[in-house]
Amino acid sequence: MWQLDEPAMAQAGAALAGVLQAGDVVMLSGPLGAGKTTLVRGVLAALGHEGEVPSPTFAIVQPYDAIRLPIAHADLYRIEDPAELEELGLDDQLLDGALLVEWPERAGEAAWPHALRLSLQPLPDGRRALTWDVPKSWEGRWPPPQNPT
Ligand SMILES: Nc1ncnc2c1ncn2[C@@H]1O[C@H](COP(=O)(O)OP(=O)(O)OP(=O)(O)O)[C@@H](O)[C@H]1O
């Protein structure tokens, strides 16, 4: 577990960017305002994205292509039925890029079994606890050797 203030959250995103590969899915869980988009901003900044990173709650999926590794940033908060996901074509993104998914629970239990699962929880002191669940395909890649706290 890491306990992260906001600058450390950006560094955690950079650490994730450093190990991300095409085909990867990262699930980002945590309550409203936990800092999921903040972590994604850290990933995108480290990959060379310079513009805004809006929360994709309304667009549902926001692609970023002109960076070192194409990223699709998805927010499934408004998905009510996992069947709606097929229309989004999220998995198409995995051929040459990675997928970062907020509110992955909305996709159902069986979605993306090989994903790295990251979870953010607010702490009483205002920082965020970052915990993880690492599948086989991520062993040796997460957690990275350098702790951002
Ligand atoms: N590690 C942190 N420590 C303190 N504050 C943080 C941290 N990370 C993010 N914040 C702040 O928490 C607020 C919510 O962050 P953010 O929008 O990233 O959350 P979110 O989980 O994406 O929310 P939502 O589910 O509503 O999209 C922002 O004001 C941000 O500045």
Short mmCIF file of C-alpha atoms and ligand atoms in Angstrom, two decimals:
data_model
loop_
_atom_site.label_atom_id
_atom_site.label_comp_id
_atom_site.label_asym_id
_atom_site.label_seq_id
_atom_site.Cartn_x
_atom_site.Cartn_y
_atom_site.Cartn_z
CA MET A 1 0.00 0.00 0.00
CA TRP A 2 1.12 3.55 -0.73
CA GLN A 3 -0.18 6.65 1.03
CA LEU A 4 -0.14 9.45 -1.51
CA ASP A 5 -0.61 13.19 -1.41
CA GLU A 6 -1.52 14.83 -4.70
CA PRO A 7 2.03 15.31 -6.07
CA ALA A 8 2.85 11.71 -5.13
CA MET A 9 -0.24 10.61 -7.02
CA ALA A 10 1.24 12.10 -10.20
CA GLN A 11 4.45 10.21 -9.47
CA ALA A 12 2.52 6.97 -9.01
CA GLY A 13 0.96 7.64 -12.42
CA ALA A 14 4.42 8.17 -13.87
CA ALA A 15 5.56 4.88 -12.30
CA LEU A 16 2.62 3.15 -13.96
CA ALA A 17 3.42 4.82 -17.29
CA GLY A 18 6.94 3.43 -17.01
CA VAL A 19 5.75 -0.18 -17.01
CA LEU A 20 2.64 0.04 -19.22
CA GLN A 21 2.65 -1.92 -22.47
CA ALA A 22 0.28 -2.26 -25.41
CA GLY A 23 -2.48 -4.70 -24.50
CA ASP A 24 -2.55 -3.77 -20.82
CA VAL A 25 -5.74 -3.00 -18.93
CA VAL A 26 -5.62 -1.14 -15.60
CA MET A 27 -8.76 -0.98 -13.48
CA LEU A 28 -9.04 2.03 -11.19
CA SER A 29 -11.52 1.61 -8.37
CA GLY A 30 -12.49 3.99 -5.60
CA PRO A 31 -15.35 6.25 -4.55
CA LEU A 32 -16.31 9.54 -6.21
CA GLY A 33 -13.47 12.00 -5.83
CA ALA A 34 -10.94 9.35 -4.77
CA GLY A 35 -8.39 10.62 -7.29
CA LYS A 36 -8.75 8.16 -10.17
CA THR A 37 -8.56 10.83 -12.86
CA THR A 38 -5.65 12.47 -11.04
CA LEU A 39 -3.70 9.22 -11.31
CA VAL A 40 -4.54 8.97 -15.02
CA ARG A 41 -3.30 12.55 -15.51
CA GLY A 42 0.02 11.43 -14.04
CA VAL A 43 0.21 8.53 -16.49
CA LEU A 44 -0.59 10.73 -19.49
CA ALA A 45 1.82 13.48 -18.49
CA ALA A 46 4.62 10.94 -18.17
CA LEU A 47 3.79 9.57 -21.64
CA GLY A 48 4.12 13.04 -23.15
CA HIS A 49 0.55 14.34 -23.20
CA GLU A 50 0.50 18.10 -22.72
CA GLY A 51 -3.16 19.11 -22.99
CA GLU A 52 -6.17 18.79 -20.72
CA VAL A 53 -7.36 15.48 -19.31
CA PRO A 54 -11.08 15.88 -18.73
CA SER A 55 -12.91 13.30 -16.65
CA PRO A 56 -14.51 11.03 -19.27
CA THR A 57 -17.72 10.59 -17.27
CA PHE A 58 -19.81 11.99 -20.14
CA ALA A 59 -17.74 10.88 -23.14
CA ILE A 60 -17.27 7.45 -21.45
CA VAL A 61 -14.06 6.89 -23.38
CA GLN A 62 -11.40 9.42 -24.27
CA PRO A 63 -8.53 8.32 -26.53
CA TYR A 64 -5.03 9.83 -26.40
CA ASP A 65 -3.08 8.81 -29.48
CA ALA A 66 -0.27 11.27 -30.04
CA ILE A 67 1.87 10.05 -27.16
CA ARG A 68 4.48 7.35 -26.53
CA LEU A 69 1.84 4.66 -25.95
CA PRO A 70 -1.76 5.22 -27.08
CA ILE A 71 -4.09 5.32 -24.07
CA ALA A 72 -7.85 4.99 -23.85
CA HIS A 73 -9.21 6.52 -20.63
CA ALA A 74 -12.66 5.14 -19.87
CA ASP A 75 -15.16 5.94 -17.14
CA LEU A 76 -17.93 3.36 -16.93
CA TYR A 77 -19.89 5.17 -14.20
CA ARG A 78 -22.88 5.71 -16.49
CA ILE A 79 -22.92 2.14 -17.87
CA GLU A 80 -25.96 0.32 -16.56
CA ASP A 81 -25.65 -2.94 -18.44
CA PRO A 82 -22.33 -4.60 -19.37
CA ALA A 83 -23.85 -5.29 -22.81
CA GLU A 84 -23.53 -1.55 -23.56
CA LEU A 85 -19.77 -1.98 -23.49
CA GLU A 86 -19.59 -3.85 -26.77
CA GLU A 87 -20.64 -0.73 -28.65
CA LEU A 88 -17.73 1.19 -27.15
CA GLY A 89 -15.14 -1.16 -28.69
CA LEU A 90 -12.76 -0.66 -25.78
CA ASP A 91 -10.82 -3.83 -26.52
CA ASP A 92 -9.93 -2.56 -30.03
CA GLN A 93 -7.68 -0.08 -28.28
CA LEU A 94 -5.56 -2.90 -26.88
CA LEU A 95 -4.01 -3.84 -30.23
CA ASP A 96 -1.57 -0.95 -30.04
CA GLY A 97 -2.30 0.75 -26.73
CA ALA A 98 -3.43 0.41 -23.13
CA LEU A 99 -6.78 0.90 -21.46
CA LEU A 100 -7.27 2.69 -18.12
CA VAL A 101 -10.76 2.09 -16.73
CA GLU A 102 -12.53 3.99 -13.95
CA TRP A 103 -15.59 2.31 -12.38
CA PRO A 104 -14.60 -1.10 -13.88
CA GLU A 105 -17.19 -2.78 -11.61
CA ARG A 106 -19.84 -1.60 -14.07
CA ALA A 107 -18.38 -3.96 -16.69
CA GLY A 108 -19.27 -7.01 -14.58
CA GLU A 109 -17.22 -9.50 -12.61
CA ALA A 110 -15.81 -11.34 -15.62
CA ALA A 111 -14.39 -8.32 -17.46
CA TRP A 112 -10.64 -8.11 -18.11
CA PRO A 113 -9.37 -10.95 -15.90
CA HIS A 114 -5.75 -10.05 -16.71
CA ALA A 115 -6.06 -6.43 -15.62
CA LEU A 116 -3.95 -4.78 -12.95
CA ARG A 117 -6.44 -3.70 -10.28
CA LEU A 118 -5.65 -0.48 -8.48
CA SER A 119 -7.84 0.87 -5.72
CA LEU A 120 -7.87 4.35 -4.17
CA GLN A 121 -9.40 5.22 -0.81
CA PRO A 122 -9.41 8.61 0.94
CA LEU A 123 -7.52 8.62 4.26
CA PRO A 124 -8.47 10.69 7.32
CA ASP A 125 -5.51 13.03 6.69
CA GLY A 126 -6.70 13.83 3.15
CA ARG A 127 -4.16 11.68 1.36
CA ARG A 128 -5.20 8.61 -0.62
CA ALA A 129 -4.35 4.97 0.02
CA LEU A 130 -3.39 3.14 -3.18
CA THR A 131 -3.64 -0.64 -3.01
CA TRP A 132 -3.39 -3.25 -5.77
CA ASP A 133 -4.25 -6.72 -6.87
CA VAL A 134 -1.62 -8.07 -9.28
CA PRO A 135 -2.40 -10.80 -11.85
CA LYS A 136 0.32 -13.10 -13.22
CA SER A 137 0.92 -10.98 -16.31
CA TRP A 138 1.84 -8.04 -14.06
CA GLU A 139 4.17 -9.87 -11.68
CA GLY A 140 7.58 -8.19 -11.74
CA ARG A 141 6.08 -5.02 -13.17
CA TRP A 142 3.89 -3.90 -10.26
CA PRO A 143 4.62 -2.57 -7.72
CA PRO A 144 7.60 -0.82 -9.31
CA PRO A 145 10.83 -0.74 -7.29
CA GLN A 146 10.61 2.96 -6.57
CA ASN A 147 7.99 3.98 -4.04
CA PRO A 148 6.56 7.42 -4.92
CA THR A 149 5.83 8.45 -1.31
N1 LIG B 1 -3.54 11.96 -3.45
C1 LIG B 1 -4.36 12.99 -3.26
N2 LIG B 1 -4.33 13.68 -2.10
C2 LIG B 1 -5.19 14.70 -1.92
N3 LIG B 1 -6.09 15.14 -2.82
C3 LIG B 1 -6.16 14.49 -4.00
C4 LIG B 1 -5.30 13.39 -4.28
N4 LIG B 1 -5.60 12.94 -5.52
C5 LIG B 1 -6.59 13.71 -5.98
N5 LIG B 1 -6.93 14.65 -5.09
C6 LIG B 1 -8.02 15.65 -5.25
O1 LIG B 1 -9.26 14.95 -5.15
C7 LIG B 1 -10.23 15.52 -6.03
C8 LIG B 1 -10.87 14.45 -6.87
O2 LIG B 1 -9.90 13.89 -7.75
P1 LIG B 1 -10.32 13.14 -9.09
O3 LIG B 1 -11.20 13.99 -9.92
O4 LIG B 1 -9.06 12.65 -9.68
O5 LIG B 1 -11.19 11.93 -8.52
P2 LIG B 1 -11.95 10.76 -9.28
O6 LIG B 1 -11.76 9.54 -8.47
O7 LIG B 1 -11.53 10.71 -10.71
O8 LIG B 1 -13.45 11.23 -9.19
P3 LIG B 1 -14.72 10.78 -10.06
O9 LIG B 1 -15.07 9.39 -9.67
O10 LIG B 1 -15.74 11.79 -9.60
O11 LIG B 1 -14.32 10.92 -11.52
C9 LIG B 1 -9.50 16.59 -6.82
O12 LIG B 1 -9.84 17.84 -6.25
C10 LIG B 1 -8.03 16.31 -6.61
O13 LIG B 1 -7.29 17.51 -6.61
#
